[in-house]
Amino acid sequence: MNSDTQYGKPVVRPKIKKRFRDRYDGRRLMHVDTFFTLIPYIMSTRNDSEVGASFKIDVTPVERYLRKLRAEGSPIGQEITFIDVVMAAIVRMMSQKPYVNRFIAGHKVYARDEMSISLAIKKNLSVEGTQTVVKMVYDPRDTIFDVALRLQQEIEQNKDVMNDNSTDSFAKFVNHLPSSLIRLVIGTIKWLDFHGWMPRAIQKLSPFHCSIFVTAMGSINFPPIYHHIYNFGTCSGFIAYGPKYAERVIAKDGSVVERKFIDFKIVGDERICDGFGMASAWKELLRYLKHPELLEQPPEQVMEDHGI
């Protein structure tokens, strides 16, 4: 690792030449298979088109990697944790499999301009504890150290129970309106979003306008669930993972060894790509969870989305 490398530099949004058919937050994909042109009309909402997958992941290699980093010292001066590995693996997966960063809006398929992940966090662990959602925007060339810095900065800004982020403030403002006006406001926002006319300021603060939503249920010691993806917004995937547990397994030499596992549940919008592409993307995610050391260097190449 190069100690002179500057991690966590501000994300520079690429300048994308927009066409009349594009949205402010996405590029319309024109080279789309006929089936994928029709399917958003047949399954018009995300809960119509949800598909789920379950993975039992051996996290022994990740634990070994994290112990090595603690012993040698992290180049960013903060401890790297399991959530950092997960978030970095998601970012790297999207950089190599860009079709999971698509979304459906107005019955059309779009390639998202940015790479963003929303994460639900508890400000304190109790039933009455305040919950908030943070949304991080990443660079597709981010390493695990870039991801860890961005995530830590966002959590530090939002962990104070007395402080609200822009999402919380907007939600509280709307919540004080009469019920009929709330329906009108939300209905208007959804209508504008359907046509790609929603104000950019709302898109920036909305956790539902992201690439993937993540919830770490291990922090509350509860198994992961198949979480629905929201009809509101443009999020096309939801990842939930649970607490770590130990199991004894038979090794290749026939001996019995203890390994550590974490269960993952993934829900995706099947309208954005075919089953082969979706499976390929999740396999890519699993590869980085098995070999987290690959995340220390930027990807050799960032793949572009050219259509279905």
PDB file of C-alpha atoms in Angstrom:
ATOM      1  CA  MET A   1       0.000   0.000   0.000  1.00  0.00           C
ATOM      2  CA  ASN A   2       1.228   3.504  -0.817  1.00  0.00           C
ATOM      3  CA  SER A   3       1.192   5.618   2.344  1.00  0.00           C
ATOM      4  CA  ASP A   4       1.278   8.806   0.223  1.00  0.00           C
ATOM      5  CA  THR A   5      -2.079   8.063  -1.362  1.00  0.00           C
ATOM      6  CA  GLN A   6      -4.849  10.503  -0.447  1.00  0.00           C
ATOM      7  CA  TYR A   7      -8.006   8.609   0.395  1.00  0.00           C
ATOM      8  CA  GLY A   8     -11.559   9.902   0.597  1.00  0.00           C
ATOM      9  CA  LYS A   9     -11.102  12.781  -1.827  1.00  0.00           C
ATOM     10  CA  PRO A  10     -14.369  14.478  -2.879  1.00  0.00           C
ATOM     11  CA  VAL A  11     -16.290  12.591  -5.518  1.00  0.00           C
ATOM     12  CA  VAL A  12     -16.097  14.375  -8.860  1.00  0.00           C
ATOM     13  CA  ARG A  13     -19.217  13.784 -10.888  1.00  0.00           C
ATOM     14  CA  PRO A  14     -18.397  13.023 -14.519  1.00  0.00           C
ATOM     15  CA  LYS A  15     -19.701  15.497 -17.051  1.00  0.00           C
ATOM     16  CA  ILE A  16     -22.335  13.632 -19.003  1.00  0.00           C
ATOM     17  CA  LYS A  17     -23.769  15.112 -22.150  1.00  0.00           C
ATOM     18  CA  LYS A  18     -27.532  14.919 -21.757  1.00  0.00           C
ATOM     19  CA  ARG A  19     -29.976  14.125 -24.534  1.00  0.00           C
ATOM     20  CA  PHE A  20     -33.627  15.138 -24.595  1.00  0.00           C
ATOM     21  CA  ARG A  21     -34.682  11.603 -23.558  1.00  0.00           C
ATOM     22  CA  ASP A  22     -32.364  11.476 -20.522  1.00  0.00           C
ATOM     23  CA  ARG A  23     -33.228  12.363 -16.925  1.00  0.00           C
ATOM     24  CA  TYR A  24     -31.208  14.673 -14.712  1.00  0.00           C
ATOM     25  CA  ASP A  25     -30.181  11.614 -12.640  1.00  0.00           C
ATOM     26  CA  GLY A  26     -29.842   8.989 -15.367  1.00  0.00           C
ATOM     27  CA  ARG A  27     -29.100   8.201 -18.972  1.00  0.00           C
ATOM     28  CA  ARG A  28     -31.845   6.523 -20.998  1.00  0.00           C
ATOM     29  CA  LEU A  29     -30.704   3.152 -22.330  1.00  0.00           C
ATOM     30  CA  MET A  30     -31.783   2.801 -25.937  1.00  0.00           C
ATOM     31  CA  HIS A  31     -30.148  -0.517 -26.822  1.00  0.00           C
ATOM     32  CA  VAL A  32     -32.667  -2.558 -24.860  1.00  0.00           C
ATOM     33  CA  ASP A  33     -33.980  -6.017 -25.674  1.00  0.00           C
ATOM     34  CA  THR A  34     -37.665  -6.055 -26.684  1.00  0.00           C
ATOM     35  CA  PHE A  35     -38.604  -8.045 -23.589  1.00  0.00           C
ATOM     36  CA  PHE A  36     -37.020  -5.452 -21.303  1.00  0.00           C
ATOM     37  CA  THR A  37     -38.822  -2.697 -23.189  1.00  0.00           C
ATOM     38  CA  LEU A  38     -42.209  -4.273 -22.428  1.00  0.00           C
ATOM     39  CA  ILE A  39     -41.654  -5.692 -18.964  1.00  0.00           C
ATOM     40  CA  PRO A  40     -41.850  -2.317 -17.113  1.00  0.00           C
ATOM     41  CA  TYR A  41     -45.365  -1.947 -18.514  1.00  0.00           C
ATOM     42  CA  ILE A  42     -46.318  -5.488 -17.480  1.00  0.00           C
ATOM     43  CA  MET A  43     -44.753  -5.156 -14.006  1.00  0.00           C
ATOM     44  CA  SER A  44     -45.226  -1.462 -13.424  1.00  0.00           C
ATOM     45  CA  THR A  45     -44.040  -1.283  -9.806  1.00  0.00           C
ATOM     46  CA  ARG A  46     -40.951  -2.557  -8.016  1.00  0.00           C
ATOM     47  CA  ASN A  47     -42.878  -4.822  -5.667  1.00  0.00           C
ATOM     48  CA  ASP A  48     -44.314  -6.460  -8.816  1.00  0.00           C
ATOM     49  CA  SER A  49     -40.815  -7.327  -9.967  1.00  0.00           C
ATOM     50  CA  GLU A  50     -38.909  -8.224  -6.791  1.00  0.00           C
ATOM     51  CA  VAL A  51     -36.646 -11.262  -6.874  1.00  0.00           C
ATOM     52  CA  GLY A  52     -34.727 -12.501  -3.849  1.00  0.00           C
ATOM     53  CA  ALA A  53     -31.564 -14.470  -3.173  1.00  0.00           C
ATOM     54  CA  SER A  54     -30.044 -15.844   0.016  1.00  0.00           C
ATOM     55  CA  PHE A  55     -26.357 -16.402   0.679  1.00  0.00           C
ATOM     56  CA  LYS A  56     -24.515 -18.025   3.560  1.00  0.00           C
ATOM     57  CA  ILE A  57     -21.101 -16.398   3.455  1.00  0.00           C
ATOM     58  CA  ASP A  58     -18.000 -17.751   5.139  1.00  0.00           C
ATOM     59  CA  VAL A  59     -16.487 -14.611   6.659  1.00  0.00           C
ATOM     60  CA  THR A  60     -13.403 -16.320   8.079  1.00  0.00           C
ATOM     61  CA  PRO A  61     -11.233 -14.747   5.305  1.00  0.00           C
ATOM     62  CA  VAL A  62     -12.651 -11.300   6.105  1.00  0.00           C
ATOM     63  CA  GLU A  63     -11.926 -11.756   9.816  1.00  0.00           C
ATOM     64  CA  ARG A  64      -8.387 -12.833   8.982  1.00  0.00           C
ATOM     65  CA  TYR A  65      -7.980  -9.772   6.753  1.00  0.00           C
ATOM     66  CA  LEU A  66      -9.315  -7.372   9.404  1.00  0.00           C
ATOM     67  CA  ARG A  67      -6.993  -8.829  12.061  1.00  0.00           C
ATOM     68  CA  LYS A  68      -4.052  -8.339   9.697  1.00  0.00           C
ATOM     69  CA  LEU A  69      -5.024  -4.689   9.129  1.00  0.00           C
ATOM     70  CA  ARG A  70      -5.345  -4.077  12.869  1.00  0.00           C
ATOM     71  CA  ALA A  71      -1.907  -5.579  13.448  1.00  0.00           C
ATOM     72  CA  GLU A  72      -0.214  -3.649  10.641  1.00  0.00           C
ATOM     73  CA  GLY A  73      -2.189  -0.435  10.996  1.00  0.00           C
ATOM     74  CA  SER A  74      -4.633   1.086   8.543  1.00  0.00           C
ATOM     75  CA  PRO A  75      -3.242   3.737   6.162  1.00  0.00           C
ATOM     76  CA  ILE A  76      -6.193   6.014   6.951  1.00  0.00           C
ATOM     77  CA  GLY A  77      -5.689   5.953  10.730  1.00  0.00           C
ATOM     78  CA  GLN A  78      -9.027   4.343  11.564  1.00  0.00           C
ATOM     79  CA  GLU A  79     -10.025   0.743  12.087  1.00  0.00           C
ATOM     80  CA  ILE A  80     -11.553  -1.031   9.104  1.00  0.00           C
ATOM     81  CA  THR A  81     -14.714  -2.947  10.030  1.00  0.00           C
ATOM     82  CA  PHE A  82     -16.946  -5.535   8.405  1.00  0.00           C
ATOM     83  CA  ILE A  83     -19.452  -2.923   7.201  1.00  0.00           C
ATOM     84  CA  ASP A  84     -16.581  -1.161   5.406  1.00  0.00           C
ATOM     85  CA  VAL A  85     -15.762  -4.390   3.576  1.00  0.00           C
ATOM     86  CA  VAL A  86     -19.420  -4.886   2.600  1.00  0.00           C
ATOM     87  CA  MET A  87     -19.845  -1.333   1.320  1.00  0.00           C
ATOM     88  CA  ALA A  88     -16.538  -1.446  -0.577  1.00  0.00           C
ATOM     89  CA  ALA A  89     -17.509  -4.796  -2.138  1.00  0.00           C
ATOM     90  CA  ILE A  90     -20.816  -3.296  -3.323  1.00  0.00           C
ATOM     91  CA  VAL A  91     -19.062  -0.269  -4.828  1.00  0.00           C
ATOM     92  CA  ARG A  92     -16.551  -2.490  -6.618  1.00  0.00           C
ATOM     93  CA  MET A  93     -19.294  -4.806  -7.865  1.00  0.00           C
ATOM     94  CA  MET A  94     -21.164  -1.862  -9.412  1.00  0.00           C
ATOM     95  CA  SER A  95     -17.967  -0.604 -11.045  1.00  0.00           C
ATOM     96  CA  GLN A  96     -17.579  -3.967 -12.792  1.00  0.00           C
ATOM     97  CA  LYS A  97     -21.258  -4.852 -13.284  1.00  0.00           C
ATOM     98  CA  PRO A  98     -22.837  -1.452 -14.045  1.00  0.00           C
ATOM     99  CA  TYR A  99     -26.222  -2.895 -14.979  1.00  0.00           C
ATOM    100  CA  VAL A 100     -27.095  -3.337 -11.280  1.00  0.00           C
ATOM    101  CA  ASN A 101     -26.918   0.462 -11.079  1.00  0.00           C
ATOM    102  CA  ARG A 102     -29.856   0.887 -13.441  1.00  0.00           C
ATOM    103  CA  PHE A 103     -33.325   1.968 -12.469  1.00  0.00           C
ATOM    104  CA  ILE A 104     -36.825   2.070 -13.918  1.00  0.00           C
ATOM    105  CA  ALA A 105     -38.717   5.354 -14.113  1.00  0.00           C
ATOM    106  CA  GLY A 106     -41.686   6.216 -16.280  1.00  0.00           C
ATOM    107  CA  HIS A 107     -41.618   2.616 -17.610  1.00  0.00           C
ATOM    108  CA  LYS A 108     -38.155   3.241 -19.103  1.00  0.00           C
ATOM    109  CA  VAL A 109     -34.717   1.829 -18.242  1.00  0.00           C
ATOM    110  CA  TYR A 110     -32.007   4.279 -17.162  1.00  0.00           C
ATOM    111  CA  ALA A 111     -28.326   4.008 -16.256  1.00  0.00           C
ATOM    112  CA  ARG A 112     -27.798   5.992 -13.048  1.00  0.00           C
ATOM    113  CA  ASP A 113     -25.352   8.890 -13.262  1.00  0.00           C
ATOM    114  CA  GLU A 114     -23.942   8.383  -9.773  1.00  0.00           C
ATOM    115  CA  MET A 115     -23.097   5.458  -7.513  1.00  0.00           C
ATOM    116  CA  SER A 116     -24.843   5.806  -4.159  1.00  0.00           C
ATOM    117  CA  ILE A 117     -25.694   3.570  -1.207  1.00  0.00           C
ATOM    118  CA  SER A 118     -28.249   4.310   1.504  1.00  0.00           C
ATOM    119  CA  LEU A 119     -27.674   2.846   4.960  1.00  0.00           C
ATOM    120  CA  ALA A 120     -30.138   2.710   7.843  1.00  0.00           C
ATOM    121  CA  ILE A 121     -28.478   3.416  11.200  1.00  0.00           C
ATOM    122  CA  LYS A 122     -29.657   3.609  14.809  1.00  0.00           C
ATOM    123  CA  LYS A 123     -28.408   6.614  16.740  1.00  0.00           C
ATOM    124  CA  ASN A 124     -28.735   4.513  19.887  1.00  0.00           C
ATOM    125  CA  LEU A 125     -29.624   0.845  20.322  1.00  0.00           C
ATOM    126  CA  SER A 126     -33.027   0.834  22.000  1.00  0.00           C
ATOM    127  CA  VAL A 127     -36.656   0.450  20.946  1.00  0.00           C
ATOM    128  CA  GLU A 128     -37.112   4.183  21.465  1.00  0.00           C
ATOM    129  CA  GLY A 129     -33.801   4.976  19.791  1.00  0.00           C
ATOM    130  CA  THR A 130     -33.835   7.405  16.888  1.00  0.00           C
ATOM    131  CA  GLN A 131     -33.240   5.922  13.447  1.00  0.00           C
ATOM    132  CA  THR A 132     -31.962   7.807  10.462  1.00  0.00           C
ATOM    133  CA  VAL A 133     -30.771   6.971   6.972  1.00  0.00           C
ATOM    134  CA  VAL A 134     -27.547   8.216   5.443  1.00  0.00           C
ATOM    135  CA  LYS A 135     -26.784   8.241   1.723  1.00  0.00           C
ATOM    136  CA  MET A 136     -23.199   8.109   0.529  1.00  0.00           C
ATOM    137  CA  VAL A 137     -22.096   8.914  -3.015  1.00  0.00           C
ATOM    138  CA  TYR A 138     -19.059   6.945  -4.134  1.00  0.00           C
ATOM    139  CA  ASP A 139     -16.531   7.042  -6.927  1.00  0.00           C
ATOM    140  CA  PRO A 140     -16.403   3.771  -8.913  1.00  0.00           C
ATOM    141  CA  ARG A 141     -12.613   3.798  -8.434  1.00  0.00           C
ATOM    142  CA  ASP A 142     -12.865   3.936  -4.644  1.00  0.00           C
ATOM    143  CA  THR A 143     -10.774   1.531  -2.592  1.00  0.00           C
ATOM    144  CA  ILE A 144     -11.869   0.096   0.733  1.00  0.00           C
ATOM    145  CA  PHE A 145     -10.029   2.953   2.456  1.00  0.00           C
ATOM    146  CA  ASP A 146     -11.926   5.603   0.477  1.00  0.00           C
ATOM    147  CA  VAL A 147     -15.202   3.866   1.293  1.00  0.00           C
ATOM    148  CA  ALA A 148     -14.353   3.566   5.004  1.00  0.00           C
ATOM    149  CA  LEU A 149     -13.488   7.275   5.268  1.00  0.00           C
ATOM    150  CA  ARG A 150     -16.669   8.422   3.517  1.00  0.00           C
ATOM    151  CA  LEU A 151     -18.823   6.127   5.636  1.00  0.00           C
ATOM    152  CA  GLN A 152     -17.199   7.169   8.922  1.00  0.00           C
ATOM    153  CA  GLN A 153     -17.554  10.861   8.099  1.00  0.00           C
ATOM    154  CA  GLU A 154     -21.244  10.412   7.309  1.00  0.00           C
ATOM    155  CA  ILE A 155     -21.940   8.392  10.467  1.00  0.00           C
ATOM    156  CA  GLU A 156     -20.090  10.923  12.647  1.00  0.00           C
ATOM    157  CA  GLN A 157     -22.266  13.709  11.251  1.00  0.00           C
ATOM    158  CA  ASN A 158     -25.478  11.791  11.931  1.00  0.00           C
ATOM    159  CA  LYS A 159     -24.948   9.903  15.203  1.00  0.00           C
ATOM    160  CA  ASP A 160     -25.853  12.837  17.471  1.00  0.00           C
ATOM    161  CA  VAL A 161     -29.469  12.259  18.584  1.00  0.00           C
ATOM    162  CA  MET A 162     -29.991  16.014  18.872  1.00  0.00           C
ATOM    163  CA  ASN A 163     -29.052  16.712  15.266  1.00  0.00           C
ATOM    164  CA  ASP A 164     -31.156  16.033  12.178  1.00  0.00           C
ATOM    165  CA  ASN A 165     -29.782  15.595   8.696  1.00  0.00           C
ATOM    166  CA  SER A 166     -31.536  17.106   5.686  1.00  0.00           C
ATOM    167  CA  THR A 167     -33.611  13.950   5.173  1.00  0.00           C
ATOM    168  CA  ASP A 168     -34.843  13.999   8.787  1.00  0.00           C
ATOM    169  CA  SER A 169     -35.642  17.715   8.592  1.00  0.00           C
ATOM    170  CA  PHE A 170     -37.658  17.315   5.387  1.00  0.00           C
ATOM    171  CA  ALA A 171     -39.556  14.328   6.840  1.00  0.00           C
ATOM    172  CA  LYS A 172     -40.417  16.296   9.988  1.00  0.00           C
ATOM    173  CA  PHE A 173     -41.586  19.260   7.925  1.00  0.00           C
ATOM    174  CA  VAL A 174     -43.913  17.091   5.829  1.00  0.00           C
ATOM    175  CA  ASN A 175     -45.109  15.232   8.936  1.00  0.00           C
ATOM    176  CA  HIS A 176     -46.454  18.473  10.438  1.00  0.00           C
ATOM    177  CA  LEU A 177     -48.741  19.022   7.463  1.00  0.00           C
ATOM    178  CA  PRO A 178     -52.409  17.899   7.461  1.00  0.00           C
ATOM    179  CA  SER A 179     -52.958  14.361   6.121  1.00  0.00           C
ATOM    180  CA  SER A 180     -54.643  15.584   2.952  1.00  0.00           C
ATOM    181  CA  LEU A 181     -51.737  17.914   2.225  1.00  0.00           C
ATOM    182  CA  ILE A 182     -49.193  15.152   2.908  1.00  0.00           C
ATOM    183  CA  ARG A 183     -50.925  12.978   0.312  1.00  0.00           C
ATOM    184  CA  LEU A 184     -50.868  15.884  -2.136  1.00  0.00           C
ATOM    185  CA  VAL A 185     -47.169  16.624  -1.521  1.00  0.00           C
ATOM    186  CA  ILE A 186     -46.046  12.998  -1.802  1.00  0.00           C
ATOM    187  CA  GLY A 187     -48.326  12.365  -4.784  1.00  0.00           C
ATOM    188  CA  THR A 188     -46.945  15.421  -6.574  1.00  0.00           C
ATOM    189  CA  ILE A 189     -43.345  14.371  -5.875  1.00  0.00           C
ATOM    190  CA  LYS A 190     -44.034  10.858  -7.204  1.00  0.00           C
ATOM    191  CA  TRP A 191     -45.700  12.261 -10.324  1.00  0.00           C
ATOM    192  CA  LEU A 192     -42.774  14.613 -10.973  1.00  0.00           C
ATOM    193  CA  ASP A 193     -40.304  11.781 -10.382  1.00  0.00           C
ATOM    194  CA  PHE A 194     -42.187   9.517 -12.802  1.00  0.00           C
ATOM    195  CA  HIS A 195     -41.644  12.095 -15.557  1.00  0.00           C
ATOM    196  CA  GLY A 196     -38.097  13.013 -14.472  1.00  0.00           C
ATOM    197  CA  TRP A 197     -39.074  16.504 -13.360  1.00  0.00           C
ATOM    198  CA  MET A 198     -38.603  16.172  -9.598  1.00  0.00           C
ATOM    199  CA  PRO A 199     -36.375  18.908  -8.143  1.00  0.00           C
ATOM    200  CA  ARG A 200     -32.759  17.809  -7.849  1.00  0.00           C
ATOM    201  CA  ALA A 201     -32.686  19.018  -4.208  1.00  0.00           C
ATOM    202  CA  ILE A 202     -35.244  16.354  -3.246  1.00  0.00           C
ATOM    203  CA  GLN A 203     -33.310  13.678  -5.128  1.00  0.00           C
ATOM    204  CA  LYS A 204     -30.141  14.564  -3.207  1.00  0.00           C
ATOM    205  CA  LEU A 205     -31.756  14.249   0.227  1.00  0.00           C
ATOM    206  CA  SER A 206     -33.989  11.267  -0.573  1.00  0.00           C
ATOM    207  CA  PRO A 207     -32.514   7.930   0.633  1.00  0.00           C
ATOM    208  CA  PHE A 208     -34.913   6.163  -1.753  1.00  0.00           C
ATOM    209  CA  HIS A 209     -33.098   7.596  -4.782  1.00  0.00           C
ATOM    210  CA  CYS A 210     -29.981   5.447  -4.559  1.00  0.00           C
ATOM    211  CA  SER A 211     -28.274   2.500  -6.227  1.00  0.00           C
ATOM    212  CA  ILE A 212     -28.659   0.049  -3.351  1.00  0.00           C
ATOM    213  CA  PHE A 213     -30.125   0.176   0.160  1.00  0.00           C
ATOM    214  CA  VAL A 214     -28.262  -1.666   2.942  1.00  0.00           C
ATOM    215  CA  THR A 215     -29.303  -2.648   6.450  1.00  0.00           C
ATOM    216  CA  ALA A 216     -26.888  -4.290   8.893  1.00  0.00           C
ATOM    217  CA  MET A 217     -29.181  -6.325  11.135  1.00  0.00           C
ATOM    218  CA  GLY A 218     -26.246  -7.891  12.923  1.00  0.00           C
ATOM    219  CA  SER A 219     -26.032  -4.714  15.015  1.00  0.00           C
ATOM    220  CA  ILE A 220     -29.381  -5.620  16.599  1.00  0.00           C
ATOM    221  CA  ASN A 221     -28.533  -9.345  16.709  1.00  0.00           C
ATOM    222  CA  PHE A 222     -31.405 -10.337  14.428  1.00  0.00           C
ATOM    223  CA  PRO A 223     -31.379 -12.542  11.313  1.00  0.00           C
ATOM    224  CA  PRO A 224     -31.612 -10.764   7.944  1.00  0.00           C
ATOM    225  CA  ILE A 225     -34.956 -10.420   6.182  1.00  0.00           C
ATOM    226  CA  TYR A 226     -35.961 -10.176   2.539  1.00  0.00           C
ATOM    227  CA  HIS A 227     -36.607  -6.443   2.565  1.00  0.00           C
ATOM    228  CA  HIS A 228     -38.862  -5.027  -0.127  1.00  0.00           C
ATOM    229  CA  ILE A 229     -37.574  -2.360  -2.474  1.00  0.00           C
ATOM    230  CA  TYR A 230     -39.546   0.852  -2.437  1.00  0.00           C
ATOM    231  CA  ASN A 231     -41.957   1.951  -5.134  1.00  0.00           C
ATOM    232  CA  PHE A 232     -41.045   5.516  -4.245  1.00  0.00           C
ATOM    233  CA  GLY A 233     -37.688   6.608  -5.614  1.00  0.00           C
ATOM    234  CA  THR A 234     -35.291   4.794  -7.944  1.00  0.00           C
ATOM    235  CA  CYS A 235     -33.558   2.216  -5.713  1.00  0.00           C
ATOM    236  CA  SER A 236     -33.256  -1.128  -7.522  1.00  0.00           C
ATOM    237  CA  GLY A 237     -31.753  -3.336  -4.797  1.00  0.00           C
ATOM    238  CA  PHE A 238     -31.840  -4.044  -1.072  1.00  0.00           C
ATOM    239  CA  ILE A 239     -29.187  -5.966   0.887  1.00  0.00           C
ATOM    240  CA  ALA A 240     -29.703  -7.129   4.470  1.00  0.00           C
ATOM    241  CA  TYR A 241     -27.223  -9.125   6.485  1.00  0.00           C
ATOM    242  CA  GLY A 242     -27.388 -10.582   9.962  1.00  0.00           C
ATOM    243  CA  PRO A 243     -25.122 -11.375  12.915  1.00  0.00           C
ATOM    244  CA  LYS A 244     -22.047 -13.554  12.781  1.00  0.00           C
ATOM    245  CA  TYR A 245     -22.346 -17.157  13.942  1.00  0.00           C
ATOM    246  CA  ALA A 246     -20.063 -20.196  14.114  1.00  0.00           C
ATOM    247  CA  GLU A 247     -20.571 -23.610  12.560  1.00  0.00           C
ATOM    248  CA  ARG A 248     -18.455 -26.708  12.316  1.00  0.00           C
ATOM    249  CA  VAL A 249     -17.778 -27.841   8.761  1.00  0.00           C
ATOM    250  CA  ILE A 250     -15.799 -30.633   7.138  1.00  0.00           C
ATOM    251  CA  ALA A 251     -12.551 -29.413   5.591  1.00  0.00           C
ATOM    252  CA  LYS A 252     -11.060 -30.771   2.356  1.00  0.00           C
ATOM    253  CA  ASP A 253      -8.778 -33.099   4.318  1.00  0.00           C
ATOM    254  CA  GLY A 254     -11.759 -34.601   6.146  1.00  0.00           C
ATOM    255  CA  SER A 255     -11.128 -32.846   9.465  1.00  0.00           C
ATOM    256  CA  VAL A 256     -13.811 -30.889  11.301  1.00  0.00           C
ATOM    257  CA  VAL A 257     -13.095 -27.164  11.679  1.00  0.00           C
ATOM    258  CA  GLU A 258     -15.050 -24.208  13.009  1.00  0.00           C
ATOM    259  CA  ARG A 259     -15.842 -21.407  10.592  1.00  0.00           C
ATOM    260  CA  LYS A 260     -17.651 -18.077  10.951  1.00  0.00           C
ATOM    261  CA  PHE A 261     -20.654 -17.271   8.741  1.00  0.00           C
ATOM    262  CA  ILE A 262     -23.021 -14.382   8.055  1.00  0.00           C
ATOM    263  CA  ASP A 263     -26.330 -14.730   6.189  1.00  0.00           C
ATOM    264  CA  PHE A 264     -27.160 -12.255   3.429  1.00  0.00           C
ATOM    265  CA  LYS A 265     -30.577 -11.622   1.873  1.00  0.00           C
ATOM    266  CA  ILE A 266     -30.720  -9.700  -1.398  1.00  0.00           C
ATOM    267  CA  VAL A 267     -33.795  -8.345  -3.176  1.00  0.00           C
ATOM    268  CA  GLY A 268     -33.521  -6.844  -6.652  1.00  0.00           C
ATOM    269  CA  ASP A 269     -35.653  -5.416  -9.438  1.00  0.00           C
ATOM    270  CA  GLU A 270     -35.674  -8.031 -12.203  1.00  0.00           C
ATOM    271  CA  ARG A 271     -36.638  -5.435 -14.800  1.00  0.00           C
ATOM    272  CA  ILE A 272     -33.150  -3.891 -14.910  1.00  0.00           C
ATOM    273  CA  CYS A 273     -31.302  -6.928 -16.293  1.00  0.00           C
ATOM    274  CA  ASP A 274     -31.698 -10.620 -17.012  1.00  0.00           C
ATOM    275  CA  GLY A 275     -31.113 -13.457 -14.559  1.00  0.00           C
ATOM    276  CA  PHE A 276     -27.647 -14.233 -15.880  1.00  0.00           C
ATOM    277  CA  GLY A 277     -26.538 -10.630 -15.354  1.00  0.00           C
ATOM    278  CA  MET A 278     -28.030 -10.463 -11.873  1.00  0.00           C
ATOM    279  CA  ALA A 279     -26.362 -13.733 -10.844  1.00  0.00           C
ATOM    280  CA  SER A 280     -23.046 -12.548 -12.298  1.00  0.00           C
ATOM    281  CA  ALA A 281     -23.237  -9.369 -10.237  1.00  0.00           C
ATOM    282  CA  TRP A 282     -23.962 -11.172  -6.969  1.00  0.00           C
ATOM    283  CA  LYS A 283     -21.111 -13.613  -7.666  1.00  0.00           C
ATOM    284  CA  GLU A 284     -18.838 -10.603  -8.113  1.00  0.00           C
ATOM    285  CA  LEU A 285     -19.949  -9.296  -4.718  1.00  0.00           C
ATOM    286  CA  LEU A 286     -19.229 -12.661  -3.102  1.00  0.00           C
ATOM    287  CA  ARG A 287     -15.775 -12.738  -4.702  1.00  0.00           C
ATOM    288  CA  TYR A 288     -14.765  -9.527  -2.961  1.00  0.00           C
ATOM    289  CA  LEU A 289     -16.173 -10.712   0.358  1.00  0.00           C
ATOM    290  CA  LYS A 290     -13.992 -13.825   0.028  1.00  0.00           C
ATOM    291  CA  HIS A 291     -10.950 -11.813  -1.071  1.00  0.00           C
ATOM    292  CA  PRO A 292     -11.231  -8.355   0.580  1.00  0.00           C
ATOM    293  CA  GLU A 293      -7.569  -7.614  -0.087  1.00  0.00           C
ATOM    294  CA  LEU A 294      -8.568  -6.998  -3.734  1.00  0.00           C
ATOM    295  CA  LEU A 295     -10.395  -3.871  -2.549  1.00  0.00           C
ATOM    296  CA  GLU A 296      -7.208  -2.138  -1.434  1.00  0.00           C
ATOM    297  CA  GLN A 297      -6.382  -1.087  -4.993  1.00  0.00           C
ATOM    298  CA  PRO A 298      -8.634   0.767  -7.469  1.00  0.00           C
ATOM    299  CA  PRO A 299     -10.176  -1.370 -10.208  1.00  0.00           C
ATOM    300  CA  GLU A 300      -8.048  -1.794 -13.319  1.00  0.00           C
ATOM    301  CA  GLN A 301     -11.020  -0.684 -15.422  1.00  0.00           C
ATOM    302  CA  VAL A 302     -14.457   0.803 -14.733  1.00  0.00           C
ATOM    303  CA  MET A 303     -17.032  -0.776 -16.993  1.00  0.00           C
ATOM    304  CA  GLU A 304     -19.647   1.311 -18.817  1.00  0.00           C
ATOM    305  CA  ASP A 305     -23.288   0.412 -19.268  1.00  0.00           C
ATOM    306  CA  HIS A 306     -24.121   0.096 -22.962  1.00  0.00           C
ATOM    307  CA  GLY A 307     -27.591  -1.403 -22.622  1.00  0.00           C
ATOM    308  CA  ILE A 308     -29.323  -4.755 -22.386  1.00  0.00           C
TER     309      ILE A 308
END
